[in-house]
């Protein structure tokens, strides 16, 4: 279903009442197994997705289903502990919905994270990839339907979805921490099945470095409404066909857990620098 501006306003209004004057600057969308960052939020205020009109329920493992507002490394954040995916049966507009609500709450920057399969054979499981661009060929857009002018142009530019100045900040933060940062293009596949080896090979030929089932809906909505985006991928596994063995959902969550300290220190350093 296509939402109207008043729907977003309604959701933002309910949240504003709950957070009583708190003004988030940064939206943090946490991927599979990465919601633990919520534990570091100071003076947290929780708003369950169930209590917000038009928010969906997160059904994916490792996704808790609530907004956490508070301070994280000195920044005022709105952290999504659990996100929505199209494979849960939600439309791509549903998945991007919280980003537009965040815009109405005053958010200027989004840090969007995910776990994904590495397509680039020089990467290793556990690597962190800075997203420099994305691809999404075969699925709807979150902007489909009547354009809501308040959120931006009908035909928004997508050549700078991932903010270039912030990319530089991430590179410097990684150097400071001694983290070997990968960079590349994230390609969206709707899932929930993992890709076939043939799809992964095609993705590689097309220029993708990682494949995953999230992030792009949120990034498109953020790009349209002028939220500056930082995208970080945790390469939880080599994508199908690279190692010649089957993939499992458990290994994705286990890898996310194992890389958690490195990932959270990078996010902390980024937050301090933006
Ligand atoms: N493919 C798609 N999504 C994923 C993967 C993958 O290999 N790993 C974690 N999320």
mmCIF file of C-alpha atoms and ligand atoms in Angstrom:
data_model
loop_
_atom_site.group_PDB
_atom_site.id
_atom_site.type_symbol
_atom_site.label_atom_id
_atom_site.label_comp_id
_atom_site.label_asym_id
_atom_site.label_seq_id
_atom_site.Cartn_x
_atom_site.Cartn_y
_atom_site.Cartn_z
ATOM 1 C CA UNK A 1 0.000 0.000 0.000
ATOM 2 C CA UNK A 2 1.171 3.516 -0.764
ATOM 3 C CA UNK A 3 1.281 5.670 2.337
ATOM 4 C CA UNK A 4 0.262 9.324 2.443
ATOM 5 C CA UNK A 5 2.119 12.153 4.113
ATOM 6 C CA UNK A 6 -0.424 12.207 6.924
ATOM 7 C CA UNK A 7 0.390 8.577 7.752
ATOM 8 C CA UNK A 8 4.033 9.464 8.376
ATOM 9 C CA UNK A 9 3.007 12.532 10.362
ATOM 10 C CA UNK A 10 0.715 10.382 12.484
ATOM 11 C CA UNK A 11 3.484 7.919 13.332
ATOM 12 C CA UNK A 12 5.935 10.725 14.090
ATOM 13 C CA UNK A 13 3.317 12.356 16.335
ATOM 14 C CA UNK A 14 2.861 9.182 18.408
ATOM 15 C CA UNK A 15 6.626 8.837 18.823
ATOM 16 C CA UNK A 16 7.067 12.527 19.755
ATOM 17 C CA UNK A 17 4.583 12.116 22.578
ATOM 18 C CA UNK A 18 6.571 9.197 23.931
ATOM 19 C CA UNK A 19 10.028 10.776 23.728
ATOM 20 C CA UNK A 20 9.016 14.115 25.206
ATOM 21 C CA UNK A 21 11.172 16.739 23.528
ATOM 22 C CA UNK A 22 14.084 14.443 22.637
ATOM 23 C CA UNK A 23 15.348 15.297 19.121
ATOM 24 C CA UNK A 24 17.282 12.489 17.432
ATOM 25 C CA UNK A 25 20.021 13.466 14.946
ATOM 26 C CA UNK A 26 21.101 10.053 13.758
ATOM 27 C CA UNK A 27 19.014 7.071 12.719
ATOM 28 C CA UNK A 28 20.786 3.788 13.293
ATOM 29 C CA UNK A 29 19.354 0.764 11.503
ATOM 30 C CA UNK A 30 20.880 -2.350 12.972
ATOM 31 C CA UNK A 31 21.236 -5.508 10.927
ATOM 32 C CA UNK A 32 21.115 -9.178 11.870
ATOM 33 C CA UNK A 33 22.855 -9.835 15.170
ATOM 34 C CA UNK A 34 23.901 -6.169 15.540
ATOM 35 C CA UNK A 35 21.004 -4.885 17.645
ATOM 36 C CA UNK A 36 23.158 -5.250 20.771
ATOM 37 C CA UNK A 37 24.407 -1.677 20.149
ATOM 38 C CA UNK A 38 21.126 -0.651 21.772
ATOM 39 C CA UNK A 39 22.565 -1.765 25.112
ATOM 40 C CA UNK A 40 25.080 1.098 24.967
ATOM 41 C CA UNK A 41 22.460 3.825 24.523
ATOM 42 C CA UNK A 42 22.401 6.136 27.532
ATOM 43 C CA UNK A 43 19.178 7.411 29.071
ATOM 44 C CA UNK A 44 17.212 5.122 26.761
ATOM 45 C CA UNK A 45 13.568 5.582 25.923
ATOM 46 C CA UNK A 46 11.970 2.596 24.228
ATOM 47 C CA UNK A 47 9.098 2.702 21.763
ATOM 48 C CA UNK A 48 7.885 -0.717 20.609
ATOM 49 C CA UNK A 49 7.069 -1.033 16.926
ATOM 50 C CA UNK A 50 3.680 -2.459 17.880
ATOM 51 C CA UNK A 51 2.694 0.838 19.462
ATOM 52 C CA UNK A 52 3.485 2.962 16.380
ATOM 53 C CA UNK A 53 0.864 3.259 13.627
ATOM 54 C CA UNK A 54 1.964 1.575 10.367
ATOM 55 C CA UNK A 55 5.166 0.172 11.815
ATOM 56 C CA UNK A 56 5.397 -3.542 11.188
ATOM 57 C CA UNK A 57 6.640 -6.228 13.524
ATOM 58 C CA UNK A 58 10.171 -7.616 13.053
ATOM 59 C CA UNK A 59 9.944 -11.351 12.645
ATOM 60 C CA UNK A 60 13.540 -12.080 11.585
ATOM 61 C CA UNK A 61 15.814 -13.765 14.135
ATOM 62 C CA UNK A 62 18.052 -11.311 15.988
ATOM 63 C CA UNK A 63 15.627 -8.412 15.401
ATOM 64 C CA UNK A 64 14.018 -7.162 18.584
ATOM 65 C CA UNK A 65 11.314 -4.798 17.297
ATOM 66 C CA UNK A 66 11.647 -1.496 19.082
ATOM 67 C CA UNK A 67 13.048 2.000 18.705
ATOM 68 C CA UNK A 68 15.624 3.077 21.247
ATOM 69 C CA UNK A 69 16.119 6.827 21.707
ATOM 70 C CA UNK A 70 19.007 8.245 23.712
ATOM 71 C CA UNK A 71 22.659 9.258 23.600
ATOM 72 C CA UNK A 72 25.317 7.082 22.045
ATOM 73 C CA UNK A 73 28.925 8.300 22.178
ATOM 74 C CA UNK A 74 27.671 11.830 22.604
ATOM 75 C CA UNK A 75 25.186 11.756 19.717
ATOM 76 C CA UNK A 76 21.416 11.789 19.932
ATOM 77 C CA UNK A 77 20.275 8.626 18.247
ATOM 78 C CA UNK A 78 17.133 6.836 17.179
ATOM 79 C CA UNK A 79 18.191 3.228 16.983
ATOM 80 C CA UNK A 80 16.085 0.608 15.249
ATOM 81 C CA UNK A 81 16.624 -2.562 17.189
ATOM 82 C CA UNK A 82 15.382 -4.812 14.451
ATOM 83 C CA UNK A 83 14.434 -3.759 10.967
ATOM 84 C CA UNK A 84 11.884 -4.901 8.420
ATOM 85 C CA UNK A 85 12.624 -6.942 5.325
ATOM 86 C CA UNK A 86 10.562 -7.524 2.217
ATOM 87 C CA UNK A 87 10.974 -11.287 2.701
ATOM 88 C CA UNK A 88 8.844 -11.032 5.848
ATOM 89 C CA UNK A 89 5.943 -10.221 3.515
ATOM 90 C CA UNK A 90 6.208 -6.456 3.906
ATOM 91 C CA UNK A 91 6.193 -4.082 0.988
ATOM 92 C CA UNK A 92 9.339 -2.164 0.239
ATOM 93 C CA UNK A 93 7.450 0.996 1.294
ATOM 94 C CA UNK A 94 6.795 -0.661 4.686
ATOM 95 C CA UNK A 95 10.500 -1.403 5.019
ATOM 96 C CA UNK A 96 11.479 2.198 4.251
ATOM 97 C CA UNK A 97 8.658 3.695 6.353
ATOM 98 C CA UNK A 98 10.711 4.342 9.518
ATOM 99 C CA UNK A 99 13.254 6.365 7.542
ATOM 100 C CA UNK A 100 10.638 8.903 6.523
ATOM 101 C CA UNK A 101 9.304 9.016 10.052
ATOM 102 C CA UNK A 102 12.869 9.664 11.236
ATOM 103 C CA UNK A 103 13.073 12.551 8.780
ATOM 104 C CA UNK A 104 9.974 14.066 10.366
ATOM 105 C CA UNK A 105 11.583 13.684 13.788
ATOM 106 C CA UNK A 106 14.533 15.789 12.575
ATOM 107 C CA UNK A 107 17.060 13.080 11.716
ATOM 108 C CA UNK A 108 19.850 14.269 9.374
ATOM 109 C CA UNK A 109 22.074 11.187 9.146
ATOM 110 C CA UNK A 110 21.507 7.447 8.901
ATOM 111 C CA UNK A 111 23.955 4.694 9.773
ATOM 112 C CA UNK A 112 22.556 1.574 8.158
ATOM 113 C CA UNK A 113 24.136 -1.792 8.828
ATOM 114 C CA UNK A 114 23.630 -5.314 7.614
ATOM 115 C CA UNK A 115 25.075 -8.783 7.468
ATOM 116 C CA UNK A 116 25.678 -9.948 3.911
ATOM 117 C CA UNK A 117 27.408 -12.529 1.780
ATOM 118 C CA UNK A 118 30.798 -11.569 0.339
ATOM 119 C CA UNK A 119 30.866 -11.813 -3.444
ATOM 120 C CA UNK A 120 34.334 -10.329 -3.806
ATOM 121 C CA UNK A 121 36.667 -13.305 -3.429
ATOM 122 C CA UNK A 122 39.401 -11.182 -1.864
ATOM 123 C CA UNK A 123 37.122 -10.586 1.154
ATOM 124 C CA UNK A 124 36.925 -12.875 4.185
ATOM 125 C CA UNK A 125 34.089 -13.765 6.548
ATOM 126 C CA UNK A 126 34.124 -11.260 9.403
ATOM 127 C CA UNK A 127 35.282 -8.385 7.184
ATOM 128 C CA UNK A 128 33.528 -5.034 7.399
ATOM 129 C CA UNK A 129 32.700 -3.362 4.086
ATOM 130 C CA UNK A 130 31.970 0.317 3.664
ATOM 131 C CA UNK A 131 29.124 0.561 1.150
ATOM 132 C CA UNK A 132 30.089 2.990 -1.600
ATOM 133 C CA UNK A 133 27.082 2.290 -3.827
ATOM 134 C CA UNK A 134 24.311 -0.223 -4.323
ATOM 135 C CA UNK A 135 22.365 -2.088 -6.994
ATOM 136 C CA UNK A 136 18.762 -3.208 -7.007
ATOM 137 C CA UNK A 137 17.536 -4.308 -10.396
ATOM 138 C CA UNK A 138 14.673 -6.652 -9.863
ATOM 139 C CA UNK A 139 12.343 -5.302 -7.251
ATOM 140 C CA UNK A 140 9.965 -2.400 -6.606
ATOM 141 C CA UNK A 141 11.085 0.964 -5.291
ATOM 142 C CA UNK A 142 9.999 2.347 -1.913
ATOM 143 C CA UNK A 143 9.142 5.513 -3.857
ATOM 144 C CA UNK A 144 6.555 3.778 -6.075
ATOM 145 C CA UNK A 145 3.152 5.489 -5.989
ATOM 146 C CA UNK A 146 2.138 9.125 -5.879
ATOM 147 C CA UNK A 147 5.185 11.186 -4.992
ATOM 148 C CA UNK A 148 5.127 12.877 -1.593
ATOM 149 C CA UNK A 149 6.750 16.206 -2.416
ATOM 150 C CA UNK A 150 7.560 16.861 1.236
ATOM 151 C CA UNK A 151 10.070 14.002 1.029
ATOM 152 C CA UNK A 152 11.691 15.094 -2.227
ATOM 153 C CA UNK A 153 11.674 14.871 -6.004
ATOM 154 C CA UNK A 154 9.701 12.437 -8.117
ATOM 155 C CA UNK A 155 12.949 11.394 -9.803
ATOM 156 C CA UNK A 156 15.582 11.787 -7.098
ATOM 157 C CA UNK A 157 19.262 11.581 -7.912
ATOM 158 C CA UNK A 158 20.884 8.393 -6.615
ATOM 159 C CA UNK A 159 24.486 9.142 -7.555
ATOM 160 C CA UNK A 160 25.421 10.095 -3.984
ATOM 161 C CA UNK A 161 23.256 7.930 -1.778
ATOM 162 C CA UNK A 162 26.216 7.076 0.474
ATOM 163 C CA UNK A 163 27.630 10.391 1.640
ATOM 164 C CA UNK A 164 31.167 10.918 0.353
ATOM 165 C CA UNK A 165 32.407 13.052 3.220
ATOM 166 C CA UNK A 166 31.161 10.470 5.674
ATOM 167 C CA UNK A 167 32.855 7.701 3.680
ATOM 168 C CA UNK A 168 36.100 9.512 4.378
ATOM 169 C CA UNK A 169 35.209 9.685 8.067
ATOM 170 C CA UNK A 170 34.655 5.908 8.117
ATOM 171 C CA UNK A 171 37.991 5.247 6.387
ATOM 172 C CA UNK A 172 39.829 7.397 8.916
ATOM 173 C CA UNK A 173 38.004 5.793 11.841
ATOM 174 C CA UNK A 174 38.982 2.330 10.574
ATOM 175 C CA UNK A 175 42.640 3.360 10.212
ATOM 176 C CA UNK A 176 42.621 4.780 13.731
ATOM 177 C CA UNK A 177 41.341 1.463 15.082
ATOM 178 C CA UNK A 178 43.578 -0.708 12.923
ATOM 179 C CA UNK A 179 40.572 -2.284 11.208
ATOM 180 C CA UNK A 180 41.158 -3.440 7.654
ATOM 181 C CA UNK A 181 38.136 -1.880 6.011
ATOM 182 C CA UNK A 182 36.777 -3.261 2.758
ATOM 183 C CA UNK A 183 34.798 -1.105 0.352
ATOM 184 C CA UNK A 184 32.352 -1.900 -2.345
ATOM 185 C CA UNK A 185 28.959 -2.245 -3.926
ATOM 186 C CA UNK A 186 26.091 -3.935 -2.103
ATOM 187 C CA UNK A 187 23.552 -5.699 -4.288
ATOM 188 C CA UNK A 188 20.024 -6.257 -3.051
ATOM 189 C CA UNK A 189 18.350 -9.637 -3.440
ATOM 190 C CA UNK A 190 14.891 -9.956 -1.892
ATOM 191 C CA UNK A 191 15.434 -13.451 -0.425
ATOM 192 C CA UNK A 192 14.570 -15.121 1.902
ATOM 193 C CA UNK A 193 16.396 -17.905 0.081
ATOM 194 C CA UNK A 194 20.090 -17.291 -0.233
ATOM 195 C CA UNK A 195 21.293 -16.627 -3.757
ATOM 196 C CA UNK A 196 22.247 -19.428 -6.100
ATOM 197 C CA UNK A 197 25.889 -19.736 -7.115
ATOM 198 C CA UNK A 198 24.832 -18.573 -10.602
ATOM 199 C CA UNK A 199 23.215 -15.442 -9.143
ATOM 200 C CA UNK A 200 26.328 -14.728 -7.104
ATOM 201 C CA UNK A 201 28.498 -15.138 -10.190
ATOM 202 C CA UNK A 202 26.209 -12.758 -12.098
ATOM 203 C CA UNK A 203 26.390 -10.268 -9.222
ATOM 204 C CA UNK A 204 30.176 -10.406 -9.323
ATOM 205 C CA UNK A 205 30.275 -9.857 -13.082
ATOM 206 C CA UNK A 206 27.946 -6.890 -12.653
ATOM 207 C CA UNK A 207 30.299 -5.327 -10.125
ATOM 208 C CA UNK A 208 28.827 -6.301 -6.758
ATOM 209 C CA UNK A 209 31.092 -6.986 -3.783
ATOM 210 C CA UNK A 210 28.412 -8.212 -1.379
ATOM 211 C CA UNK A 211 24.834 -9.493 -1.622
ATOM 212 C CA UNK A 212 22.120 -9.090 0.960
ATOM 213 C CA UNK A 213 18.428 -8.723 1.654
ATOM 214 C CA UNK A 214 18.173 -5.296 3.245
ATOM 215 C CA UNK A 215 19.562 -1.738 3.403
ATOM 216 C CA UNK A 216 18.708 -0.626 -0.137
ATOM 217 C CA UNK A 217 15.039 0.195 0.625
ATOM 218 C CA UNK A 218 16.075 2.403 3.544
ATOM 219 C CA UNK A 219 18.952 3.972 1.591
ATOM 220 C CA UNK A 220 16.696 4.940 -1.337
ATOM 221 C CA UNK A 221 14.168 6.603 0.982
ATOM 222 C CA UNK A 222 16.980 8.401 2.821
ATOM 223 C CA UNK A 223 18.543 9.486 -0.476
ATOM 224 C CA UNK A 224 15.298 11.039 -1.639
ATOM 225 C CA UNK A 225 14.637 13.018 1.532
ATOM 226 C CA UNK A 226 18.211 14.238 1.994
ATOM 227 C CA UNK A 227 19.289 12.103 4.938
ATOM 228 C CA UNK A 228 23.062 11.566 4.668
ATOM 229 C CA UNK A 229 23.753 7.844 4.730
ATOM 230 C CA UNK A 230 26.629 5.716 5.966
ATOM 231 C CA UNK A 231 26.286 2.047 4.983
ATOM 232 C CA UNK A 232 28.260 -0.699 6.704
ATOM 233 C CA UNK A 233 28.169 -4.370 5.796
ATOM 234 C CA UNK A 234 29.408 -7.160 7.966
ATOM 235 C CA UNK A 235 30.476 -9.926 5.598
ATOM 236 C CA UNK A 236 29.136 -12.799 7.660
ATOM 237 C CA UNK A 237 29.894 -15.448 5.059
ATOM 238 C CA UNK A 238 31.256 -15.919 1.591
ATOM 239 C CA UNK A 239 28.259 -15.808 -0.780
ATOM 240 C CA UNK A 240 26.895 -19.026 -2.254
ATOM 241 C CA UNK A 241 29.216 -20.911 -4.539
ATOM 242 C CA UNK A 242 32.399 -19.171 -3.401
ATOM 243 C CA UNK A 243 33.397 -21.916 -0.995
ATOM 244 C CA UNK A 244 31.357 -24.694 -2.587
ATOM 245 C CA UNK A 245 29.383 -25.522 0.554
ATOM 246 C CA UNK A 246 25.809 -24.759 1.623
ATOM 247 C CA UNK A 247 24.975 -21.624 3.659
ATOM 248 C CA UNK A 248 22.893 -21.456 6.802
ATOM 249 C CA UNK A 249 21.086 -18.708 8.690
ATOM 250 C CA UNK A 250 22.844 -19.766 11.909
ATOM 251 C CA UNK A 251 26.295 -19.103 10.525
ATOM 252 C CA UNK A 252 25.185 -15.579 9.637
ATOM 253 C CA UNK A 253 24.144 -14.817 13.208
ATOM 254 C CA UNK A 254 27.208 -16.531 14.675
ATOM 255 C CA UNK A 255 29.542 -14.500 12.453
ATOM 256 C CA UNK A 256 27.717 -11.303 13.389
ATOM 257 C CA UNK A 257 28.205 -12.138 17.053
ATOM 258 C CA UNK A 258 31.890 -12.940 16.578
ATOM 259 C CA UNK A 259 32.526 -9.656 14.772
ATOM 260 C CA UNK A 260 30.428 -7.640 17.215
ATOM 261 C CA UNK A 261 33.302 -6.058 19.198
ATOM 262 C CA UNK A 262 35.089 -4.899 16.029
ATOM 263 C CA UNK A 263 31.872 -3.665 14.484
ATOM 264 C CA UNK A 264 30.738 -1.775 17.556
ATOM 265 C CA UNK A 265 34.132 -0.122 18.040
ATOM 266 C CA UNK A 266 34.009 1.118 14.449
ATOM 267 C CA UNK A 267 30.472 2.448 14.860
ATOM 268 C CA UNK A 268 31.509 4.149 18.120
ATOM 269 C CA UNK A 269 34.490 5.807 16.437
ATOM 270 C CA UNK A 270 32.288 6.971 13.549
ATOM 271 C CA UNK A 271 29.740 8.420 15.956
ATOM 272 C CA UNK A 272 32.463 10.379 17.724
ATOM 273 C CA UNK A 273 33.660 11.819 14.415
ATOM 274 C CA UNK A 274 30.425 12.870 12.708
HETATM 275 N N1 LIG B 1 23.126 -13.573 0.963
HETATM 276 C C1 LIG B 1 22.126 -12.730 1.262
HETATM 277 N N2 LIG B 1 21.921 -12.208 2.451
HETATM 278 C C2 LIG B 1 22.799 -12.539 3.413
HETATM 279 C C3 LIG B 1 23.871 -13.401 3.183
HETATM 280 C C4 LIG B 1 24.053 -13.959 1.882
HETATM 281 O O1 LIG B 1 24.981 -14.727 1.608
HETATM 282 N N3 LIG B 1 24.541 -13.506 4.356
HETATM 283 C C5 LIG B 1 23.900 -12.719 5.248
HETATM 284 N N4 LIG B 1 22.839 -12.123 4.682
#
